[in-house]
XYZ file of C-alpha atoms in Angstrom:
671
model
C -56.046 -44.147 46.511
C -54.247 -45.190 49.644
C -53.206 -48.780 49.951
C -54.874 -50.636 52.843
C -52.731 -51.068 55.949
C -51.873 -54.662 56.758
C -53.304 -55.906 60.078
C -50.210 -58.066 60.517
C -47.724 -55.215 60.432
C -45.601 -54.689 63.577
C -46.491 -51.964 66.158
C -43.365 -49.989 65.371
C -40.707 -49.886 62.704
C -40.892 -49.153 58.977
C -43.769 -50.445 56.865
C -43.621 -51.472 53.221
C -44.988 -49.107 50.672
C -44.234 -47.135 47.616
C -40.936 -45.955 49.076
C -39.399 -49.391 48.962
C -39.722 -50.535 52.563
C -39.098 -47.312 54.442
C -41.196 -44.276 55.429
C -39.680 -41.978 52.845
C -37.169 -40.633 55.347
C -39.809 -39.834 58.010
C -37.836 -41.790 60.617
C -34.435 -40.479 59.655
C -33.987 -37.945 62.476
C -32.730 -37.917 66.052
C -35.220 -39.299 68.541
C -37.355 -41.149 66.008
C -36.753 -44.481 67.730
C -37.880 -43.087 71.082
C -41.061 -41.737 69.509
C -41.855 -45.098 67.935
C -41.214 -46.926 71.199
C -43.490 -44.520 73.093
C -46.157 -44.931 70.427
C -45.954 -48.701 70.687
C -46.066 -48.531 74.494
C -49.182 -46.386 74.317
C -50.972 -49.092 72.362
C -50.486 -51.595 75.197
C -53.268 -51.568 77.829
C -52.471 -50.742 81.447
C -51.789 -53.809 83.581
C -54.856 -55.260 85.271
C -53.949 -54.551 88.909
C -55.826 -54.791 92.177
C -55.655 -51.902 94.644
C -53.047 -53.687 96.794
C -50.909 -54.541 93.743
C -51.099 -50.946 92.564
C -50.062 -49.708 96.010
C -47.050 -52.040 96.153
C -45.985 -50.914 92.691
C -46.701 -47.159 92.788
C -47.340 -45.869 96.312
C -44.662 -43.933 98.160
C -45.215 -42.830 101.751
C -44.122 -39.317 102.593
C -42.266 -38.403 105.750
C -44.913 -35.704 106.245
C -47.685 -38.214 106.814
C -46.105 -41.535 107.743
C -43.952 -42.876 110.563
C -42.384 -45.286 108.038
C -41.680 -43.249 104.872
C -40.698 -45.018 101.713
C -42.352 -47.548 99.427
C -45.689 -48.855 100.623
C -45.669 -52.578 101.394
C -48.922 -54.463 101.841
C -46.891 -57.236 103.478
C -46.414 -54.874 106.445
C -50.167 -55.072 107.157
C -51.325 -58.281 105.431
C -54.825 -57.919 106.866
C -55.374 -54.872 104.627
C -54.823 -56.803 101.364
C -58.312 -58.292 101.060
C -59.987 -55.072 102.200
C -58.168 -53.042 99.537
C -58.782 -55.634 96.827
C -62.523 -55.547 97.529
C -62.322 -51.950 96.297
C -60.946 -53.044 92.913
C -63.364 -52.715 89.949
C -63.221 -56.462 89.293
C -64.653 -57.359 92.706
C -68.427 -57.726 92.967
C -68.754 -56.190 96.458
C -70.217 -52.656 96.534
C -70.121 -51.739 100.248
C -67.016 -52.422 102.347
C -67.339 -51.839 106.116
C -64.274 -51.698 108.380
C -64.740 -51.399 112.176
C -61.273 -51.170 113.625
C -58.892 -49.975 116.318
C -56.938 -46.767 115.866
C -53.711 -46.751 113.853
C -53.927 -50.100 112.048
C -53.368 -48.666 108.560
C -56.970 -48.160 107.470
C -56.665 -44.530 106.329
C -53.567 -45.271 104.231
C -55.442 -48.157 102.608
C -58.232 -45.729 101.735
C -55.667 -43.344 100.260
C -54.274 -46.232 98.195
C -57.760 -46.639 96.772
C -57.864 -42.941 95.900
C -54.524 -43.214 94.086
C -55.639 -46.374 92.284
C -58.844 -44.732 91.097
C -56.993 -41.673 89.758
C -54.467 -43.839 87.895
C -56.290 -47.030 86.907
C -60.068 -46.580 87.043
C -60.913 -42.858 86.974
C -64.339 -41.661 87.990
C -65.978 -39.151 90.318
C -64.981 -39.772 93.953
C -66.269 -38.317 97.228
C -64.100 -38.451 100.382
C -65.874 -37.417 103.594
C -64.278 -36.502 106.935
C -66.288 -35.660 110.091
C -65.967 -31.894 109.473
C -64.933 -29.604 106.639
C -61.962 -28.437 108.711
C -60.740 -32.034 109.075
C -61.238 -32.524 105.330
C -58.930 -29.570 104.665
C -56.348 -30.929 107.080
C -56.545 -34.379 105.480
C -56.072 -32.807 102.058
C -52.886 -31.046 103.163
C -51.415 -33.863 105.234
C -52.511 -36.953 103.300
C -53.803 -36.299 99.802
C -51.204 -33.753 98.668
C -48.286 -36.029 99.721
C -50.059 -38.987 98.077
C -50.036 -37.132 94.758
C -46.642 -35.457 95.127
C -44.782 -38.689 95.911
C -46.209 -40.651 92.952
C -45.086 -39.749 89.390
C -48.114 -41.578 87.978
C -50.487 -39.374 89.955
C -48.559 -36.139 89.390
C -49.006 -36.655 85.652
C -52.772 -36.973 85.991
C -53.747 -34.395 88.615
C -53.656 -30.791 87.494
C -50.968 -28.791 89.275
C -52.151 -26.213 91.779
C -52.201 -22.767 90.193
C -53.794 -19.590 91.435
C -55.907 -19.276 88.261
C -56.733 -22.953 87.898
C -59.666 -24.257 89.919
C -58.909 -27.863 88.924
C -56.678 -28.415 91.939
C -57.883 -26.756 95.115
C -57.845 -27.625 98.787
C -61.075 -29.666 98.523
C -61.124 -30.799 94.887
C -58.613 -32.542 92.620
C -59.425 -32.911 88.928
C -57.859 -35.626 86.803
C -58.518 -37.160 83.410
C -61.843 -38.984 83.614
C -62.851 -37.898 87.090
C -62.634 -35.628 90.112
C -61.961 -36.092 93.822
C -64.247 -34.007 96.036
C -63.375 -33.745 99.745
C -65.895 -32.449 102.254
C -67.120 -32.734 105.837
C -70.109 -34.670 107.139
C -71.358 -31.411 108.667
C -71.849 -29.863 105.213
C -75.047 -30.903 103.430
C -73.965 -28.865 100.397
C -70.722 -30.842 100.105
C -72.519 -34.173 100.461
C -74.949 -33.479 97.649
C -72.582 -31.587 95.363
C -72.002 -34.221 92.649
C -72.721 -37.849 91.707
C -69.920 -40.170 92.832
C -68.945 -43.639 91.720
C -66.514 -44.004 94.630
C -67.273 -42.876 98.202
C -64.779 -42.989 101.073
C -66.425 -42.308 104.456
C -63.727 -41.999 107.121
C -64.416 -42.061 110.907
C -68.193 -42.256 110.455
C -68.835 -42.520 114.205
C -67.580 -38.949 114.561
C -70.133 -37.662 112.031
C -72.897 -35.406 113.368
C -76.378 -36.861 113.664
C -77.541 -34.603 110.834
C -75.781 -32.579 108.147
C -77.114 -29.028 108.433
C -80.405 -30.560 109.658
C -80.929 -32.255 106.273
C -80.505 -35.847 107.417
C -77.981 -38.566 108.187
C -74.629 -37.769 106.479
C -73.976 -41.410 105.539
C -77.365 -41.700 103.837
C -76.893 -38.393 102.024
C -73.438 -39.400 100.797
C -74.466 -42.884 99.708
C -77.327 -41.441 97.663
C -74.678 -39.812 95.427
C -73.632 -43.260 94.134
C -76.994 -44.834 93.316
C -76.917 -43.952 89.603
C -73.726 -46.007 89.170
C -75.608 -49.195 90.111
C -73.296 -52.238 90.358
C -70.187 -50.197 89.425
C -70.209 -48.153 92.619
C -67.867 -48.688 95.574
C -68.480 -47.455 99.112
C -65.896 -47.729 101.917
C -67.008 -47.016 105.503
C -64.214 -46.885 108.086
C -64.300 -45.932 111.763
C -63.232 -46.561 115.295
C -66.494 -47.399 117.142
C -68.005 -45.400 120.003
C -71.143 -46.206 122.072
C -73.224 -49.375 121.659
C -76.560 -48.532 120.109
C -75.298 -45.219 118.702
C -72.295 -46.424 116.704
C -72.829 -46.166 112.951
C -69.905 -48.447 112.126
C -71.111 -51.159 114.514
C -74.582 -50.985 112.981
C -73.117 -51.401 109.489
C -70.774 -54.179 110.629
C -73.572 -56.160 112.279
C -75.548 -55.993 109.013
C -72.553 -57.456 107.118
C -70.983 -60.933 107.092
C -68.851 -59.898 110.114
C -65.416 -61.083 109.067
C -62.597 -61.725 111.536
C -58.902 -62.180 110.744
C -57.935 -65.749 111.670
C -54.245 -66.455 112.249
C -52.446 -69.780 112.858
C -50.803 -70.734 116.142
C -47.047 -71.120 115.570
C -47.039 -74.156 117.883
C -50.074 -76.260 116.957
C -51.369 -74.555 113.796
C -54.865 -73.941 115.190
C -56.431 -70.912 113.489
C -58.198 -68.315 115.636
C -59.000 -64.631 115.777
C -57.222 -62.713 118.532
C -59.148 -61.829 121.698
C -57.966 -59.562 124.499
C -58.978 -62.009 127.254
C -56.398 -64.480 125.939
C -53.588 -61.964 126.354
C -52.077 -62.749 129.761
C -49.276 -61.341 131.890
C -47.863 -61.341 135.380
C -49.459 -58.722 137.612
C -47.458 -55.535 137.561
C -45.208 -56.786 134.738
C -46.672 -55.837 131.334
C -43.430 -56.876 129.644
C -44.420 -60.523 130.292
C -47.514 -60.281 128.067
C -48.057 -63.358 125.887
C -51.013 -64.653 123.894
C -52.403 -68.063 124.876
C -53.571 -70.262 121.997
C -57.183 -71.450 122.088
C -56.149 -74.855 120.788
C -53.088 -75.865 122.802
C -52.994 -73.133 125.510
C -49.309 -72.631 124.729
C -48.072 -69.066 125.280
C -47.255 -67.258 122.031
C -44.477 -64.652 122.187
C -45.041 -61.480 120.172
C -42.114 -62.092 117.824
C -44.274 -64.797 116.200
C -46.802 -62.169 115.136
C -45.205 -61.383 111.756
C -45.452 -65.009 110.601
C -48.953 -65.304 112.051
C -50.140 -62.248 110.094
C -48.602 -63.583 106.874
C -50.511 -66.839 107.326
C -53.775 -65.177 108.314
C -57.022 -64.984 106.380
C -60.408 -63.278 106.705
C -63.359 -65.541 107.497
C -67.038 -64.617 107.623
C -68.819 -65.320 110.919
C -72.352 -64.322 109.848
C -74.603 -63.972 106.809
C -74.894 -60.448 105.424
C -78.321 -58.865 105.093
C -77.110 -57.422 101.768
C -75.077 -59.828 99.581
C -73.118 -56.890 98.141
C -71.868 -55.802 101.597
C -68.789 -57.222 103.309
C -67.646 -56.258 106.813
C -64.347 -56.493 108.679
C -63.341 -56.057 112.335
C -59.776 -55.692 113.611
C -58.257 -54.855 117.009
C -54.828 -53.438 117.787
C -53.722 -56.924 118.912
C -52.890 -57.429 115.218
C -50.726 -54.305 115.047
C -47.435 -55.146 113.255
C -44.161 -55.443 115.115
C -42.803 -51.959 115.728
C -46.240 -50.347 116.018
C -48.398 -50.985 119.097
C -46.960 -53.892 121.070
C -48.812 -56.265 123.375
C -46.807 -54.814 126.256
C -48.054 -51.293 125.511
C -51.611 -52.595 125.234
C -51.321 -54.143 128.699
C -49.859 -50.926 130.109
C -52.772 -48.964 128.621
C -55.238 -51.396 130.202
C -53.604 -51.170 133.628
C -53.510 -47.369 133.429
C -57.226 -47.240 132.551
C -58.379 -49.073 135.672
C -60.582 -46.993 137.945
C -61.790 -44.670 135.195
C -64.804 -45.498 133.042
C -63.747 -42.877 130.515
C -60.271 -44.400 130.179
C -61.676 -47.924 129.832
C -64.116 -46.671 127.218
C -61.248 -45.132 125.237
C -59.331 -48.428 125.538
C -62.233 -50.471 124.212
C -62.862 -48.026 121.356
C -59.338 -47.245 120.188
C -57.405 -50.437 121.026
C -59.969 -53.238 120.900
C -62.087 -51.589 118.205
C -65.236 -52.393 120.183
C -68.169 -50.291 121.321
C -68.649 -49.071 124.873
C -71.857 -50.148 126.605
C -73.542 -47.372 128.576
C -75.193 -48.975 131.579
C -77.589 -46.102 132.314
C -79.486 -48.082 134.944
C -81.204 -45.794 137.400
C -79.781 -46.167 140.938
C -82.219 -47.002 143.710
C -83.419 -43.774 145.318
C -83.621 -45.517 148.702
C -79.902 -46.301 148.540
C -79.187 -42.621 147.869
C -81.413 -41.701 150.812
C -79.471 -43.999 153.143
C -76.107 -42.485 152.266
C -77.032 -38.829 152.647
C -74.418 -36.768 154.453
C -74.615 -34.104 157.154
C -73.278 -30.622 156.708
C -74.669 -27.233 157.601
C -77.706 -26.281 155.507
C -77.004 -24.002 152.511
C -73.278 -24.116 153.320
C -70.593 -25.065 150.800
C -68.557 -28.043 152.103
C -64.778 -27.793 152.347
C -64.118 -29.538 149.016
C -66.389 -27.251 146.985
C -64.434 -24.606 145.079
C -67.069 -22.889 142.924
C -70.839 -22.906 142.416
C -73.091 -23.402 139.420
C -76.861 -23.679 139.205
C -79.352 -25.314 136.872
C -82.819 -23.807 136.415
C -85.819 -25.637 134.955
C -88.697 -23.374 133.901
C -92.156 -24.880 134.330
C -95.621 -23.453 133.689
C -96.266 -22.607 137.344
C -92.760 -22.490 138.914
C -89.024 -22.268 138.371
C -86.953 -24.975 140.073
C -83.269 -24.319 140.757
C -80.549 -26.541 142.188
C -77.226 -25.083 143.289
C -74.216 -27.417 143.099
C -70.682 -26.970 144.420
C -67.826 -28.453 142.383
C -64.367 -29.533 143.445
C -61.359 -31.277 141.956
C -62.173 -34.204 139.699
C -65.721 -32.843 139.351
C -66.635 -34.064 142.815
C -69.936 -32.328 143.619
C -72.201 -31.339 146.529
C -75.858 -30.279 146.399
C -75.865 -26.944 148.245
C -79.458 -25.766 147.846
C -82.771 -26.579 146.197
C -85.011 -23.592 145.447
C -88.583 -23.570 144.133
C -89.752 -20.154 142.884
C -93.527 -20.106 142.711
C -95.122 -18.688 139.580
C -94.286 -19.310 135.973
C -92.454 -17.159 133.445
C -95.478 -14.837 133.091
C -95.101 -13.721 136.740
C -92.715 -10.777 137.048
C -91.876 -11.483 140.683
C -90.645 -14.955 139.759
C -87.895 -13.436 137.623
C -87.080 -10.969 140.413
C -86.673 -13.874 142.834
C -84.389 -15.647 140.366
C -82.318 -12.473 140.029
C -82.028 -12.307 143.820
C -80.689 -15.871 143.833
C -77.826 -14.741 141.580
C -76.930 -12.102 144.182
C -77.164 -14.514 147.084
C -74.005 -15.314 149.043
C -73.411 -18.924 150.194
C -71.112 -19.380 153.199
C -68.179 -21.741 152.772
C -66.868 -24.006 155.527
C -63.467 -22.323 155.164
C -64.933 -18.902 155.934
C -65.348 -17.385 152.488
C -68.648 -16.584 150.810
C -69.315 -17.793 147.248
C -71.879 -16.706 144.724
C -73.099 -18.644 141.718
C -70.386 -18.532 139.070
C -72.761 -19.487 136.265
C -76.422 -20.421 135.983
C -77.723 -22.475 133.064
C -81.439 -22.053 132.422
C -83.571 -24.234 130.166
C -85.293 -22.542 127.219
C -87.699 -25.380 126.452
C -90.675 -23.479 127.913
C -91.318 -19.817 127.076
C -87.930 -19.253 125.445
C -88.542 -15.521 124.699
C -89.087 -14.803 128.400
C -85.922 -16.729 129.290
C -83.908 -14.819 126.665
C -85.230 -11.503 127.957
C -84.295 -12.239 131.566
C -80.904 -13.687 130.614
C -80.114 -10.652 128.500
C -80.841 -8.380 131.439
C -78.544 -10.333 133.795
C -75.633 -10.577 131.381
C -74.401 -13.653 129.566
C -71.163 -13.801 131.539
C -73.121 -15.330 134.417
C -76.326 -16.675 132.816
C -76.354 -19.235 129.990
C -79.644 -20.115 128.260
C -79.444 -23.769 127.203
C -81.326 -26.114 124.919
C -81.161 -29.847 125.552
C -80.839 -32.260 122.618
C -80.934 -36.044 122.660
C -77.891 -38.133 121.892
C -74.352 -38.548 123.177
C -71.473 -36.228 122.370
C -68.443 -36.955 124.533
C -65.982 -34.829 122.579
C -68.028 -31.679 123.136
C -71.198 -32.278 125.168
C -71.925 -28.536 125.064
C -71.727 -26.537 121.851
C -72.231 -22.896 121.054
C -73.158 -20.306 121.792
C -75.323 -19.317 118.862
C -76.866 -15.849 118.680
C -80.635 -16.206 118.618
C -81.770 -12.564 118.804
C -82.395 -10.796 115.512
C -83.434 -7.376 114.248
C -86.631 -6.763 112.307
C -84.613 -7.368 109.141
C -83.515 -10.778 110.379
C -79.887 -9.892 111.138
C -78.350 -11.687 114.103
C -77.543 -9.423 117.038
C -74.031 -9.906 118.383
C -75.156 -8.439 121.696
C -78.355 -10.481 121.742
C -79.265 -13.714 123.490
C -76.739 -16.537 123.268
C -77.988 -20.119 123.295
C -75.903 -23.158 124.278
C -76.816 -26.650 123.057
C -76.402 -29.492 125.583
C -76.182 -33.222 124.758
C -78.240 -34.219 127.799
C -77.670 -37.964 127.318
C -73.961 -37.512 127.964
C -74.429 -35.728 131.286
C -77.235 -38.038 132.433
C -75.043 -41.088 131.833
C -72.158 -39.370 133.601
C -74.335 -38.544 136.627
C -75.524 -42.124 136.985
C -71.965 -43.384 136.599
C -70.813 -41.011 139.343
C -73.645 -42.179 141.605
C -72.446 -45.790 141.276
C -68.877 -45.024 142.361
C -67.671 -47.003 145.360
C -67.199 -44.922 148.485
C -64.559 -45.317 151.170
C -65.688 -46.757 154.495
C -65.474 -44.757 157.700
C -62.367 -46.733 158.675
C -60.731 -45.978 155.308
C -61.607 -42.298 155.614
C -60.102 -42.252 159.096
C -56.899 -43.523 157.510
C -56.922 -40.662 155.010
C -58.791 -42.238 152.073
C -60.543 -39.765 149.763
C -63.717 -40.004 147.733
C -63.084 -40.960 144.088
C -63.275 -38.204 141.446
C -66.837 -37.514 140.368
C -68.425 -38.544 143.674
C -71.868 -36.992 144.237
C -72.637 -35.834 147.796
C -76.261 -35.337 148.851
C -77.225 -33.453 152.050
C -79.330 -34.846 154.870
C -82.137 -32.347 154.236
C -82.902 -33.582 150.713
C -86.401 -35.100 150.523
C -87.681 -38.374 149.071
C -89.458 -36.623 146.209
C -86.258 -34.906 145.088
C -84.345 -38.198 145.173
C -87.018 -39.923 143.097
C -86.805 -37.124 140.534
C -83.005 -37.411 140.522
C -83.182 -41.042 139.300
C -86.398 -40.697 137.295
C -84.994 -41.877 133.939
C -83.329 -44.984 132.596
C -81.263 -45.631 129.479
C -82.820 -48.361 127.348
C -82.099 -49.900 123.971
C -84.901 -49.578 121.434
C -85.186 -50.842 117.873
C -85.833 -48.565 114.927
C -88.186 -49.416 112.067
C -85.165 -50.700 110.117
C -84.272 -53.035 112.988
C -81.219 -51.125 114.208
C -80.604 -50.592 117.927
C -80.305 -47.163 119.491
C -80.137 -45.826 123.038
C -82.937 -43.717 124.462
C -83.587 -42.170 127.871
C -87.073 -43.007 129.115
C -88.877 -41.715 132.196
C -89.657 -44.102 135.023
C -91.963 -41.489 136.571
C -93.492 -38.242 135.376
C -91.447 -35.664 137.283
C -87.692 -35.451 136.660
C -86.834 -31.803 137.462
C -84.008 -32.735 139.852
C -82.195 -34.690 137.128
C -82.734 -31.916 134.581
C -81.435 -29.263 136.978
C -78.351 -31.388 137.651
C -77.692 -31.676 133.907
C -78.007 -27.907 133.451
C -75.742 -27.174 136.430
C -73.212 -29.653 135.016
C -73.427 -27.908 131.638
C -72.785 -24.606 133.413
C -69.603 -26.079 134.916
C -68.536 -27.209 131.439
C -69.218 -23.735 129.991
C -67.213 -22.201 132.843
C -64.298 -24.380 131.720
C -63.992 -26.778 134.674
C -63.448 -29.786 132.370
C -60.397 -28.093 130.866
C -58.805 -26.361 133.853
C -55.181 -27.304 134.611
C -54.091 -28.227 138.113
C -52.795 -24.677 138.609
C -56.344 -23.321 138.277
C -57.733 -25.648 140.927
C -54.811 -24.820 143.190
C -55.510 -21.107 142.742
C -59.133 -21.617 143.806
C -57.999 -23.512 146.886
C -55.439 -20.834 147.759
C -58.075 -18.105 147.479
C -60.344 -19.954 149.888
C -57.531 -20.604 152.352
C -56.630 -16.908 152.327
C -60.205 -15.755 152.940
C -60.840 -14.242 156.418
C -63.150 -16.258 158.650
C -65.235 -13.226 159.553
C -66.271 -12.328 156.025
C -69.437 -10.238 155.970
C -72.108 -12.664 154.665
C -74.085 -9.699 153.392
C -71.191 -8.359 151.313
C -72.598 -7.696 147.860
C -71.170 -7.164 144.450
C -72.303 -3.984 142.783
C -74.135 -4.024 139.466
C -70.992 -3.090 137.549
C -69.386 -6.329 138.651
C -66.854 -4.853 141.103
C -66.170 -6.317 144.539
C -67.047 -4.150 147.556
C -64.040 -2.257 148.819
C -62.030 -4.266 151.329
C -63.470 -7.628 150.219
C -61.346 -10.484 148.870
C -62.049 -12.042 145.480
C -63.027 -15.272 147.240
C -65.891 -13.397 148.915
C -67.620 -12.714 145.627
C -66.553 -15.562 143.366
C -69.067 -15.937 140.620
C -70.692 -12.557 140.080
C -70.425 -11.562 136.425
C -68.404 -14.668 135.877
C -65.844 -14.163 138.659
C -62.597 -15.686 137.421
C -64.191 -17.599 134.561
């Protein structure tokens, strides 16, 4: 029988036995000592590290993905220490919410968590980007360097091989777990596997629904429910619009922590606010922060010491005791990143543009933008109507679009002229009697496409693109649009919600054969985020206008100005401002924005939205200055005696002897 092994024997080295104190020569070979040392090391447990400690010890930043390559140092961004450590297995928090400015180190902190989980606490992990394409890019630019630059992770993640599915673009297998990367637009990816760890990055850029199966955040979080108290969920994002921002909603349900830093002069602790950053007008380099306690100016070189002495403090009580929330602006950005001077320059540059100020609030202050959405007074619009010749395009108009709203008994169409900066003029309002079941109504609409509108500079313009609503009798709209050609006619479908990055999406092919196959030459449907264009229209209507004296001195209307002709009637004006943006509460108590009618009829506003969508589809939002200049040059070169009856033939060719500016728009014109 074998003799029992003593529990007091050392981890390595010879043991006593029948061979007189040695292992019978088993250790008498080259390398035996190294083997015994490795064996003894393997018996020792891994150090009990937090995520930040692991990052300081093991994380290397690659030059491919970082402006400061080399060893990761939490001391560079001290405000990230607590956030990362909340993700450690020993912390009781399950949901960590981070609403922040751009480029404050949040994504790298999330990648530290991924590396920690692979090395120290393996388990299934789900990392979600706004789209699958962004997930692939993140895998190449962030996750691959994370693994390649760390020996500890390279040992654990299977190497990429053509015949090995363990390491692919969107999945990384390792001992004890797997990292799945996907996009919020993929319902399949969100429900693919249970996950103990979930990293949701830039949640405000997620679509409202993943493949029409529900909210992506809810779908992803459901993957972790079986892990109970052992799960960890990190939600990170730059915020967007108040009432629609997911990250703001999550933050407001948390304990709403702020990073308090001490004043280097009086020691008073405070969290940094933009309104306490002050500078001499026109001199951003003089920017200094004024202490709340002693009002002494604080120079930026004190920031490093202030960050080192800072701490997170809760300012509210969380609805869920297992949720903790953090907010951080770019005012805390470390020395060498975004300076206070650059923040001031960005603020000064944004003045006069709501879009630029919105981007400043979102990306630098880490705060939501409040859409005003208050309907202007129709009487005020009536009083500032302008005079120009009826059905004539004013001098500033460079191309025409139209929006058509199909009703049961009529088709209403508004024709708008667009100029530089999306300045616009209402050129004509047409009501075609008879609904979509009346053949002559469609003939009249076709005739409108062929109509020539005289321009003040002498040219004659036709409608470059018409967007027509498919909400009523969509098959009839598709049939007519197909007959006219989709280069000039765009069927559209309005959807609620804001989408500033791409307010119009598509087209999707909606015609199919009897077998259900999509027809590439069939009807093409564009989807329009109507809330975005309604808010834009109201914002344009509120723009300040130059006085007559200022215009006499050469002042111009601001970009986006909306010009209404003297012939427009009260009823049309009331329809134009017939809706208002209001904040409503959901059943769960969260706020969201919703457009509500102030009166029943709103066709004028709808037609404006569709005409604006047509301008977007034509590319006006993305045209360079050279394009606008080309349009102006074409109009200047047009003869003043252009034949107003000059027509374009059905093949899309200009009549012989006519300039391109005479027929701009037919079959798409230049677009």
